[in-house]
Each structure stands twice: as structure tokens, then as C-alpha cells.
């Protein structure tokens, strides 16, 4: 069965996620009418759209049957795909991070940093992260009674945390933020490199490539430095790491830095901004949280489900397969629609309600299986600490204008959340 054209176009349209009601509505219809069906938006190869929680998990669990790296890991037009392959010697990827790898490389490269991100190891960072969080809460208070929570707090706090872990000096953080926004917001004229809303494929790719080159130039210098002067930071692990006795490949090392320096904050920033927006709109939940700080972990989990900053990843079938009664052919491309899985009525009671006491709250915002988010424990810890520091000082908060989201079909969330508040 083919998905109707209007729905197929909607799920790849960056503006549908900017409005959110449009992407939510499309997914709701798909879950009800065509939960696993093929879409072919204008200019794209056909792909399966996986919208149900159980089907997303089933694909994510089978990492040998559904590969990450065989085709583009994000949905791409035929023209853009051909141009990337021409530029990259046949590979469909501009970078080669964990996301683009399959076994045996994925296992070997993930093992290099996995220990860093385990709960028992990031626990050592708790004291320092709390200091950073306090600093941002103080800065928010210094704004007086109004600020843009996205721009003034939530973009900056996770950025500072991951850059400290990585070893990037504070003076370079604005540059890292700008490059990340260019990468993820390439379809949004407010944040992309050219400031244009109507780029053709060549211009769009040139823009992305320039951003990737800037990142690589920066991290290349960092590698040289850390090889000479290793420190206790993640950059030193990447610079001096070995895979089967050999240093990491150049593209792989650069990509490792890039994923940590982008996925490591934008997702968490989006979720934090979305969480505050939700609290402003659900004052009963705000009051409950203030009265009972024990509910903070539930609020963090619900905000991750609610915001679901990663909108999709693609997988490619390595063999003929069956999924939810449908025949998937070898080579087929599948889009895992995380926001849809996280609103699946068959999995969540009242999925459109923000409920900090939702139990259980098993969502797919961090993915699942071998590629499950490497930074999930860090992300949760950072957000818990921020709310633990902010909520006791926040007497009241409400929206002070209309929040807006970035236009993107891959990673996005609120870019502006104007608020009015009373703090002590
Ligand atoms: C992978 C979401 C924060 C690093 C992923 C994936 C998702 C995701 C959906 C793909 C999982 C899959 O394919 O099954 C999120 C969300 C975050 C977050 C919602 C915050 C709320 C972070 C942080 C880091 C990070 C703080 C820190 C470094 C990574 C890496 C991968 C990844 C390296 C690739 C893992 C692999 O392919 O093996 N994340 N992420 N993420 N994330 Fe996160």
C-alpha cells in the first residue's frame, strides 16, 4: 500500500515539524490508516514509513537485518544522494560516525567511548555539572523577570557541559553552537549558513559541506594537540584511541568529534526548552513538581518523550524480511518515526497529555538496540540537575509570547521560548 501523496510530502517537510501539529496529525492518520506503508514524496526514492512503537522497536532490535550505513541514515532526495555519492567516492554519507557504521566497525568504535558514558562514570561529573547548572540559573535570574529560555539558557547549558567533557575551550563554544545549528537547521533560513529559505540541491550541499569542513579543520588541530599533550578529556580518547592496534581513520575520528559536539547538546537543549514550554502550558504539573521534587526524574523522562528531538533515522534491509505482516525486500529503506512511536495510542495512555507521573514511560526518543543513544544517561542527568537547581528558585513562570520551533525533519525543537517569571 502506498501512503497518500499529501501525507508522504508532509513527513519529509521541515516545516511540518516546525509547526508540529502538522507532523503530529500526519502520524496520527498513518498509525490509524497505514501504520507500515511505503511513501514516495516528490524527488525521493520510495521508503517504508514505520510509525508504530512496536514496529520501530522491532526494526531497531535487528541490527544485522536492518543496517544503518548501507544507504543514507537520514531521508534524502535522489538528487542529493547522487551528489553526495559523487563527492564521497560512492559513499552515501558526508561523515562516518557511529550512526553510519554497522558491525564489526560499529562495535569497535563504540567500545572506545562507551565506558565514558556509563552511569557509574558520569556520576563523577555530577558535582561539576551542578556548578554549571547553578551558573545558568543565576544568569537566568540576572535577566530580571523576562528571558528567552531557549536562547538564554537551554541552548547554552548542555553546550557548555559537552564542550567541557570534550575539551573545547569556552571561548569556542559560540562557534560550536553556530556550526551545530547550521548542520541540523540547514532548512531553516533563521539558522542555516546562507540565511536563505530556497536553496537548490547544490547550494544546500555546498553549505553542509562547508560546515562539516569547518568542524574538521577545528578538530584536526585538536587531534594534533591531544596527541602531543594528552589530557583527561574525550578529545584525548578520540585522538589517541586505537582500533585493533591502529589509530582511528581520519574521517572516522573527525566524525566522532562532530557527533559528540552536535548530538551531545542540541538534542538536550531542545528537550529542556520543550520541557519548560510544557510546564508553562501545564501549570498544574509545574506546581506538582515544585511541591514534590521527587517527581523531577518523571518530568525529565516525560519531556524527552514529549519533545522527541530526533525525528527519524533510516535503516536499510540487508535481506528479505517480514515486519508487521508486510514483506520488506532486501535493499528497502525504512524511516523510523520516533515522534510517532512516542504518541502511539497502543503504547501510551492519553499520549497527547503532558504527565510527569506517567508510569511506565518507556519511549523510543533515544532509539533502541545497538545504536541506542550513547549519551542518554548524561542527557538525563544534565536535565535532572538543571531542574533540581532551577525549580526551588522559580516562584512562577508563564509564556511571554509565542514560542517557535526550528524547521527541520531530522533534529529539531524550540528555537525561542519567551517567558516571564519570578525568581529568588
Ligand atoms: C544516537 C537521541 C543526547 C550522543 C542517538 C539516537 C537517538 C538519540 C534517537 C539514535 C539511536 C538509534 O539509532 O537507535 C538523543 C536524545 C538526546 C540525546 C533524545 C537528549 C535528550 C545525546 C547526548 C550525547 C549523544 C548528550 C552525548 C555525546 C549520541 C551518539 C549516538 C546517539 C554518539 C550514536 C550512537 C550509535 O549509533 O551507536 N541519540 N540523544 N546523544 N547519540 Fe543521542
Short mmCIF file of C-alpha atoms and ligand atoms in Angstrom, two decimals:
data_model
loop_
_atom_site.label_atom_id
_atom_site.label_comp_id
_atom_site.label_asym_id
_atom_site.label_seq_id
_atom_site.Cartn_x
_atom_site.Cartn_y
_atom_site.Cartn_z
CA UNK A 1 0.00 0.00 0.00
CA UNK A 2 1.26 3.49 -0.89
CA UNK A 3 0.85 6.39 1.51
CA UNK A 4 -1.28 9.21 0.02
CA UNK A 5 0.86 11.92 -1.56
CA UNK A 6 -0.14 14.70 0.86
CA UNK A 7 0.95 12.59 3.85
CA UNK A 8 4.15 11.46 2.12
CA UNK A 9 5.10 15.09 1.41
CA UNK A 10 4.26 16.14 4.97
CA UNK A 11 6.55 13.66 6.71
CA UNK A 12 9.63 14.95 4.87
CA UNK A 13 8.64 18.63 5.09
CA UNK A 14 10.84 20.51 7.63
CA UNK A 15 8.00 22.99 8.20
CA UNK A 16 5.62 20.23 9.28
CA UNK A 17 7.91 19.60 12.28
CA UNK A 18 8.26 23.34 12.84
CA UNK A 19 4.50 23.57 13.29
CA UNK A 20 4.43 20.14 14.96
CA UNK A 21 0.63 19.95 14.83
CA UNK A 22 1.02 19.10 11.14
CA UNK A 23 3.53 16.28 11.64
CA UNK A 24 1.57 15.00 14.69
CA UNK A 25 -1.64 14.94 12.66
CA UNK A 26 0.02 13.14 9.74
CA UNK A 27 1.47 10.47 12.03
CA UNK A 28 -1.84 10.02 13.83
CA UNK A 29 -3.54 9.31 10.49
CA UNK A 30 -0.75 6.97 9.43
CA UNK A 31 -0.87 4.96 12.66
CA UNK A 32 -4.61 4.53 12.19
CA UNK A 33 -4.78 4.01 8.41
CA UNK A 34 -1.36 2.82 7.21
CA UNK A 35 0.99 2.13 10.14
CA UNK A 36 3.59 0.44 7.94
CA UNK A 37 3.39 1.53 4.33
CA UNK A 38 5.50 2.95 1.53
CA UNK A 39 5.88 6.68 0.87
CA UNK A 40 7.35 8.31 -2.20
CA UNK A 41 7.44 12.07 -1.83
CA UNK A 42 8.33 14.10 -4.92
CA UNK A 43 12.02 13.60 -5.78
CA UNK A 44 12.63 10.78 -3.27
CA UNK A 45 13.18 7.06 -3.65
CA UNK A 46 10.35 5.09 -2.05
CA UNK A 47 10.77 4.15 1.62
CA UNK A 48 8.76 2.40 4.32
CA UNK A 49 7.34 4.69 6.99
CA UNK A 50 7.40 2.94 10.38
CA UNK A 51 5.04 4.76 12.73
CA UNK A 52 4.10 2.29 15.47
CA UNK A 53 6.10 1.94 18.68
CA UNK A 54 6.33 -1.86 18.45
CA UNK A 55 7.44 -1.83 14.80
CA UNK A 56 10.11 0.82 15.44
CA UNK A 57 11.49 -1.29 18.30
CA UNK A 58 11.35 -4.47 16.20
CA UNK A 59 13.47 -2.85 13.47
CA UNK A 60 15.92 -1.33 15.97
CA UNK A 61 16.47 -4.68 17.69
CA UNK A 62 17.58 -6.39 14.49
CA UNK A 63 20.82 -4.61 13.68
CA UNK A 64 22.11 -7.26 11.27
CA UNK A 65 18.87 -7.37 9.27
CA UNK A 66 18.38 -3.59 9.26
CA UNK A 67 21.65 -1.76 8.65
CA UNK A 68 22.45 1.87 9.33
CA UNK A 69 25.22 2.51 6.83
CA UNK A 70 24.13 0.89 3.56
CA UNK A 71 22.14 3.97 2.47
CA UNK A 72 21.79 7.48 3.85
CA UNK A 73 20.87 7.46 7.56
CA UNK A 74 18.60 10.48 7.06
CA UNK A 75 15.91 10.84 4.43
CA UNK A 76 17.42 12.43 1.31
CA UNK A 77 16.29 13.28 -2.21
CA UNK A 78 17.59 11.18 -5.11
CA UNK A 79 19.50 14.18 -6.44
CA UNK A 80 21.20 14.98 -3.13
CA UNK A 81 22.05 11.31 -2.61
CA UNK A 82 23.69 11.07 -6.04
CA UNK A 83 25.69 14.22 -5.42
CA UNK A 84 26.92 13.07 -2.01
CA UNK A 85 28.00 9.73 -3.52
CA UNK A 86 29.84 11.54 -6.31
CA UNK A 87 31.64 13.70 -3.74
CA UNK A 88 32.40 10.88 -1.30
CA UNK A 89 33.73 8.21 -3.66
CA UNK A 90 30.47 6.25 -3.74
CA UNK A 91 29.58 6.50 -0.05
CA UNK A 92 26.12 7.93 0.75
CA UNK A 93 27.50 9.70 3.87
CA UNK A 94 29.29 13.03 4.37
CA UNK A 95 30.62 11.80 7.71
CA UNK A 96 31.29 8.36 9.19
CA UNK A 97 30.33 8.36 12.86
CA UNK A 98 28.81 5.54 14.93
CA UNK A 99 25.48 6.35 13.31
CA UNK A 100 26.72 5.43 9.82
CA UNK A 101 28.52 2.24 10.94
CA UNK A 102 27.47 -1.36 11.23
CA UNK A 103 29.35 -4.29 12.73
CA UNK A 104 32.18 -5.07 13.05
CA UNK A 105 33.22 -1.37 12.91
CA UNK A 106 30.30 -0.12 14.97
CA UNK A 107 31.11 -2.37 17.91
CA UNK A 108 34.83 -1.50 17.82
CA UNK A 109 34.29 2.27 17.54
CA UNK A 110 31.51 2.39 20.12
CA UNK A 111 33.62 0.46 22.63
CA UNK A 112 36.19 3.24 22.52
CA UNK A 113 33.98 5.74 24.40
CA UNK A 114 31.19 3.58 25.79
CA UNK A 115 32.72 3.40 29.28
CA UNK A 116 32.88 7.19 29.45
CA UNK A 117 29.13 7.45 29.15
CA UNK A 118 28.12 4.67 31.57
CA UNK A 119 26.07 5.83 34.58
CA UNK A 120 28.78 4.87 37.10
CA UNK A 121 31.35 7.03 35.27
CA UNK A 122 29.28 10.08 34.50
CA UNK A 123 28.26 10.12 38.18
CA UNK A 124 31.72 11.58 38.84
CA UNK A 125 30.71 14.59 36.75
CA UNK A 126 27.63 15.34 38.84
CA UNK A 127 29.30 17.93 41.10
CA UNK A 128 30.79 19.88 38.20
CA UNK A 129 27.56 19.74 36.17
CA UNK A 130 25.65 21.07 39.19
CA UNK A 131 28.05 24.02 39.40
CA UNK A 132 27.46 24.74 35.72
CA UNK A 133 23.68 24.44 36.13
CA UNK A 134 23.76 26.86 39.10
CA UNK A 135 25.67 29.33 36.98
CA UNK A 136 22.95 29.25 34.33
CA UNK A 137 20.17 29.56 36.91
CA UNK A 138 21.97 32.65 38.28
CA UNK A 139 22.23 34.05 34.75
CA UNK A 140 18.51 33.50 34.23
CA UNK A 141 17.77 35.31 37.50
CA UNK A 142 20.04 38.15 36.38
CA UNK A 143 17.76 38.70 33.37
CA UNK A 144 15.18 40.09 35.81
CA UNK A 145 11.68 38.92 35.03
CA UNK A 146 11.88 38.02 31.35
CA UNK A 147 14.12 35.99 29.07
CA UNK A 148 14.08 33.75 26.06
CA UNK A 149 14.61 30.44 27.83
CA UNK A 150 15.77 28.70 24.63
CA UNK A 151 18.35 31.29 23.59
CA UNK A 152 19.46 32.43 27.06
CA UNK A 153 19.55 29.13 28.95
CA UNK A 154 18.71 25.88 27.20
CA UNK A 155 20.95 26.29 24.13
CA UNK A 156 23.92 27.21 26.29
CA UNK A 157 23.84 24.86 29.29
CA UNK A 158 24.14 21.43 27.55
CA UNK A 159 26.60 23.04 25.12
CA UNK A 160 28.88 24.03 27.98
CA UNK A 161 28.64 20.58 29.59
CA UNK A 162 29.54 18.59 26.47
CA UNK A 163 32.29 21.02 25.43
CA UNK A 164 33.91 20.65 28.84
CA UNK A 165 33.72 16.86 28.52
CA UNK A 166 35.14 17.03 25.02
CA UNK A 167 37.82 19.56 25.97
CA UNK A 168 36.74 22.51 23.79
CA UNK A 169 37.61 25.86 25.46
CA UNK A 170 34.70 28.09 26.47
CA UNK A 171 35.74 30.82 24.04
CA UNK A 172 34.99 28.45 21.12
CA UNK A 173 31.50 27.49 22.31
CA UNK A 174 29.64 30.12 20.22
CA UNK A 175 31.37 28.75 17.13
CA UNK A 176 30.39 25.17 18.00
CA UNK A 177 26.79 26.27 18.61
CA UNK A 178 26.63 28.09 15.28
CA UNK A 179 28.07 25.13 13.35
CA UNK A 180 25.67 22.70 15.05
CA UNK A 181 22.70 24.90 14.21
CA UNK A 182 23.87 25.14 10.61
CA UNK A 183 24.12 21.36 10.41
CA UNK A 184 20.76 20.49 11.94
CA UNK A 185 18.90 23.61 10.83
CA UNK A 186 20.06 23.63 7.22
CA UNK A 187 16.46 24.00 6.02
CA UNK A 188 15.73 26.95 8.33
CA UNK A 189 16.79 30.36 6.98
CA UNK A 190 17.00 31.73 10.53
CA UNK A 191 19.80 29.38 11.49
CA UNK A 192 21.38 27.97 8.30
CA UNK A 193 24.66 29.17 6.87
CA UNK A 194 23.33 31.21 3.97
CA UNK A 195 20.22 32.70 5.59
CA UNK A 196 18.22 31.54 2.57
CA UNK A 197 14.96 29.58 2.51
CA UNK A 198 15.17 28.47 -1.09
CA UNK A 199 18.47 26.73 -1.77
CA UNK A 200 18.82 24.30 -4.67
CA UNK A 201 20.45 20.92 -4.05
CA UNK A 202 23.94 22.11 -5.00
CA UNK A 203 23.73 25.17 -2.77
CA UNK A 204 22.30 23.13 0.12
CA UNK A 205 25.06 20.54 -0.15
CA UNK A 206 27.81 23.13 -0.55
CA UNK A 207 26.52 24.78 2.62
CA UNK A 208 26.52 21.50 4.55
CA UNK A 209 29.95 20.57 3.27
CA UNK A 210 31.39 23.94 4.31
CA UNK A 211 30.01 23.42 7.81
CA UNK A 212 31.49 19.91 8.02
CA UNK A 213 34.85 21.28 6.76
CA UNK A 214 34.87 23.97 9.45
CA UNK A 215 34.27 21.33 12.10
CA UNK A 216 37.04 19.15 10.64
CA UNK A 217 39.59 21.94 10.49
CA UNK A 218 38.88 22.71 14.13
CA UNK A 219 39.06 19.11 15.32
CA UNK A 220 42.10 18.30 13.23
CA UNK A 221 44.07 20.90 15.17
CA UNK A 222 42.66 19.47 18.39
CA UNK A 223 43.82 15.96 17.46
CA UNK A 224 47.35 17.19 16.86
CA UNK A 225 47.34 18.96 20.20
CA UNK A 226 45.99 15.99 22.16
CA UNK A 227 48.49 13.61 20.56
CA UNK A 228 51.28 15.82 21.88
CA UNK A 229 49.64 16.76 25.18
CA UNK A 230 47.01 14.20 26.19
CA UNK A 231 44.56 15.39 28.85
CA UNK A 232 41.69 13.87 30.77
CA UNK A 233 39.09 14.75 28.14
CA UNK A 234 37.12 12.96 25.46
CA UNK A 235 39.17 14.60 22.70
CA UNK A 236 42.27 12.81 24.05
CA UNK A 237 40.39 9.48 23.96
CA UNK A 238 39.49 10.03 20.30
CA UNK A 239 42.90 11.45 19.31
CA UNK A 240 44.87 8.65 20.94
CA UNK A 241 42.37 5.79 20.59
CA UNK A 242 43.17 2.62 18.70
CA UNK A 243 41.02 0.14 16.79
CA UNK A 244 42.75 -3.21 16.55
CA UNK A 245 46.08 -1.57 17.29
CA UNK A 246 45.68 1.18 14.65
CA UNK A 247 44.75 4.85 15.20
CA UNK A 248 41.22 5.78 14.13
CA UNK A 249 40.79 6.60 10.44
CA UNK A 250 40.83 10.35 9.74
CA UNK A 251 37.19 10.60 8.61
CA UNK A 252 36.09 8.36 11.48
CA UNK A 253 37.98 10.42 14.10
CA UNK A 254 36.62 13.71 12.73
CA UNK A 255 33.12 12.26 12.65
CA UNK A 256 33.45 11.06 16.26
CA UNK A 257 34.19 14.62 17.40
CA UNK A 258 31.40 16.01 15.24
CA UNK A 259 28.72 13.71 16.59
CA UNK A 260 29.74 14.39 20.20
CA UNK A 261 29.91 18.14 19.52
CA UNK A 262 26.45 18.24 17.87
CA UNK A 263 24.21 15.38 19.09
CA UNK A 264 25.76 15.95 22.51
CA UNK A 265 23.94 19.24 23.13
CA UNK A 266 21.31 20.18 20.51
CA UNK A 267 19.02 17.28 21.45
CA UNK A 268 19.28 18.04 25.17
CA UNK A 269 18.78 21.78 24.58
CA UNK A 270 15.66 21.13 22.53
CA UNK A 271 14.27 18.84 25.19
CA UNK A 272 14.99 21.30 28.00
CA UNK A 273 13.33 24.16 26.12
CA UNK A 274 10.35 21.93 25.28
CA UNK A 275 10.09 20.90 28.94
CA UNK A 276 9.83 24.48 30.14
CA UNK A 277 7.32 25.31 27.43
CA UNK A 278 5.25 22.31 28.57
CA UNK A 279 5.41 23.42 32.22
CA UNK A 280 4.24 26.92 31.26
CA UNK A 281 1.25 25.41 29.50
CA UNK A 282 0.55 22.89 32.28
CA UNK A 283 0.68 24.96 35.45
CA UNK A 284 -0.77 22.06 37.47
CA UNK A 285 2.33 20.00 36.58
CA UNK A 286 4.61 22.93 37.46
CA UNK A 287 3.01 23.24 40.90
CA UNK A 288 3.19 19.48 41.49
CA UNK A 289 6.88 19.50 40.63
CA UNK A 290 7.58 22.40 42.96
CA UNK A 291 5.77 20.66 45.80
CA UNK A 292 7.44 17.32 45.17
CA UNK A 293 10.97 17.43 43.71
CA UNK A 294 10.94 13.61 43.78
CA UNK A 295 8.89 13.91 40.57
CA UNK A 296 11.78 15.57 38.67
CA UNK A 297 13.05 12.32 37.05
CA UNK A 298 9.49 11.66 35.81
CA UNK A 299 9.33 15.19 34.39
CA UNK A 300 12.67 14.66 32.62
CA UNK A 301 11.51 11.38 31.09
CA UNK A 302 8.17 12.84 30.02
CA UNK A 303 9.88 15.86 28.47
CA UNK A 304 12.09 13.56 26.38
CA UNK A 305 9.03 11.66 25.16
CA UNK A 306 7.10 14.90 24.66
CA UNK A 307 9.76 16.73 22.67
CA UNK A 308 11.40 13.76 20.86
CA UNK A 309 14.09 15.97 19.29
CA UNK A 310 15.35 13.30 16.88
CA UNK A 311 12.56 12.98 14.32
CA UNK A 312 13.82 9.96 12.42
CA UNK A 313 16.68 7.71 11.41
CA UNK A 314 16.72 5.50 8.33
CA UNK A 315 17.57 1.79 8.14
CA UNK A 316 18.20 -0.44 5.10
CA UNK A 317 17.10 -4.09 4.91
CA UNK A 318 20.05 -6.40 4.27
CA UNK A 319 17.74 -9.27 3.29
CA UNK A 320 14.09 -10.01 2.53
CA UNK A 321 12.16 -9.73 5.78
CA UNK A 322 8.70 -9.66 7.29
CA UNK A 323 7.56 -6.86 9.55
CA UNK A 324 4.07 -6.50 10.98
CA UNK A 325 2.75 -8.82 8.29
CA UNK A 326 4.33 -6.86 5.42
CA UNK A 327 7.03 -8.13 3.08
CA UNK A 328 10.14 -5.95 3.14
CA UNK A 329 12.59 -6.59 0.30
CA UNK A 330 16.37 -6.64 0.53
CA UNK A 331 17.66 -3.10 -0.08
CA UNK A 332 14.42 -1.39 1.07
CA UNK A 333 14.82 1.84 3.03
CA UNK A 334 12.86 2.37 6.26
CA UNK A 335 12.13 5.58 8.12
CA UNK A 336 11.82 5.14 11.90
CA UNK A 337 9.46 7.91 13.02
CA UNK A 338 10.30 8.40 16.70
CA UNK A 339 7.74 11.19 17.39
CA UNK A 340 5.05 8.88 16.07
CA UNK A 341 6.20 5.95 18.23
CA UNK A 342 6.09 8.30 21.21
CA UNK A 343 2.46 9.23 20.55
CA UNK A 344 1.32 5.70 19.75
CA UNK A 345 -2.11 5.22 21.34
CA UNK A 346 -1.47 1.46 21.52
CA UNK A 347 1.54 2.04 23.76
CA UNK A 348 0.72 5.20 25.78
CA UNK A 349 -2.49 6.11 27.57
CA UNK A 350 -3.57 9.59 26.56
CA UNK A 351 -0.34 10.23 24.58
CA UNK A 352 -1.06 13.92 23.89
CA UNK A 353 -1.18 14.71 27.63
CA UNK A 354 1.95 16.02 29.39
CA UNK A 355 2.09 13.87 32.51
CA UNK A 356 5.14 13.94 34.77
CA UNK A 357 3.73 10.95 36.66
CA UNK A 358 3.38 8.75 33.58
CA UNK A 359 4.41 5.19 34.57
CA UNK A 360 5.69 3.24 32.86
CA UNK A 361 7.17 5.71 30.39
CA UNK A 362 9.16 3.55 28.02
CA UNK A 363 9.63 5.69 24.93
CA UNK A 364 11.77 5.48 21.79
CA UNK A 365 13.26 9.00 21.84
CA UNK A 366 16.74 7.54 22.45
CA UNK A 367 16.26 4.76 19.89
CA UNK A 368 16.89 1.16 20.85
CA UNK A 369 19.27 -1.74 20.22
CA UNK A 370 22.96 -1.49 19.30
CA UNK A 371 22.73 2.17 18.27
CA UNK A 372 20.75 3.33 21.30
CA UNK A 373 21.83 6.85 22.26
CA UNK A 374 25.31 6.76 23.75
CA UNK A 375 24.64 9.94 25.74
CA UNK A 376 21.26 9.02 27.22
CA UNK A 377 22.43 8.82 30.85
CA UNK A 378 24.36 12.07 30.53
CA UNK A 379 21.35 13.80 28.94
CA UNK A 380 19.02 12.63 31.73
CA UNK A 381 21.49 13.62 34.44
CA UNK A 382 22.07 17.10 32.99
CA UNK A 383 18.36 17.79 32.78
CA UNK A 384 17.61 16.41 36.26
CA UNK A 385 20.30 18.64 37.76
CA UNK A 386 19.06 21.75 35.95
CA UNK A 387 15.51 21.24 37.23
CA UNK A 388 16.79 20.48 40.75
CA UNK A 389 18.62 23.80 40.73
CA UNK A 390 16.02 25.89 38.89
CA UNK A 391 12.68 24.82 40.36
CA UNK A 392 13.33 25.74 44.03
CA UNK A 393 14.22 29.29 42.91
CA UNK A 394 11.38 29.69 40.44
CA UNK A 395 8.22 31.05 42.09
CA UNK A 396 6.18 31.40 38.92
CA UNK A 397 6.65 31.23 35.17
CA UNK A 398 4.47 31.75 32.11
CA UNK A 399 4.85 32.25 28.39
CA UNK A 400 5.55 35.81 27.33
CA UNK A 401 4.78 35.49 23.62
CA UNK A 402 4.56 32.60 21.20
CA UNK A 403 7.39 30.04 21.18
CA UNK A 404 8.76 28.92 17.80
CA UNK A 405 10.49 25.78 16.54
CA UNK A 406 13.30 25.20 14.06
CA UNK A 407 12.26 23.90 10.64
CA UNK A 408 13.95 20.50 10.19
CA UNK A 409 12.91 16.92 9.50
CA UNK A 410 15.85 15.31 11.32
CA UNK A 411 16.77 17.01 14.64
CA UNK A 412 14.81 20.00 15.87
CA UNK A 413 12.92 21.61 18.71
CA UNK A 414 12.06 25.04 20.10
CA UNK A 415 14.34 27.88 18.98
CA UNK A 416 12.60 30.56 21.01
CA UNK A 417 10.62 30.24 24.26
CA UNK A 418 9.93 33.75 25.62
CA UNK A 419 8.97 33.62 29.30
CA UNK A 420 8.04 35.93 32.16
CA UNK A 421 8.95 34.67 35.65
CA UNK A 422 9.55 35.42 39.32
CA UNK A 423 12.72 34.03 40.83
CA UNK A 424 14.61 34.43 44.08
C1 LIG B 1 22.35 8.25 18.99
C2 LIG B 1 18.56 10.72 20.75
C3 LIG B 1 21.55 13.16 23.75
C4 LIG B 1 25.34 11.07 21.62
C5 LIG B 1 21.07 8.71 19.24
C6 LIG B 1 19.88 8.19 18.58
C7 LIG B 1 18.83 8.88 19.06
C8 LIG B 1 19.34 9.85 20.02
C9 LIG B 1 17.37 8.72 18.66
C10 LIG B 1 19.83 7.06 17.54
C11 LIG B 1 19.51 5.77 18.24
C12 LIG B 1 19.24 4.60 17.33
O1 LIG B 1 19.62 4.63 16.14
O2 LIG B 1 18.67 3.63 17.83
C13 LIG B 1 19.05 11.59 21.72
C14 LIG B 1 18.21 12.42 22.57
C15 LIG B 1 19.06 13.10 23.41
C16 LIG B 1 20.41 12.70 23.09
C17 LIG B 1 16.69 12.47 22.51
C18 LIG B 1 18.74 14.10 24.51
C19 LIG B 1 17.56 14.30 25.05
C20 LIG B 1 22.83 12.79 23.47
C21 LIG B 1 24.00 13.23 24.18
C22 LIG B 1 25.08 12.66 23.58
C23 LIG B 1 24.58 11.82 22.48
C24 LIG B 1 24.02 14.17 25.40
C25 LIG B 1 26.49 12.87 24.07
C26 LIG B 1 27.57 12.60 23.45
C27 LIG B 1 24.85 10.12 20.73
C28 LIG B 1 25.69 9.27 19.91
C29 LIG B 1 24.82 8.46 19.15
C30 LIG B 1 23.47 8.84 19.52
C31 LIG B 1 27.22 9.26 19.88
C32 LIG B 1 25.19 7.37 18.13
C33 LIG B 1 25.14 6.02 18.78
C34 LIG B 1 25.35 4.86 17.83
O3 LIG B 1 24.98 4.96 16.65
O4 LIG B 1 25.90 3.85 18.29
N1 LIG B 1 20.71 9.70 20.12
N2 LIG B 1 20.36 11.79 22.06
N3 LIG B 1 23.21 11.93 22.45
N4 LIG B 1 23.53 9.84 20.49
FE1 LIG B 1 21.97 10.74 21.34
#
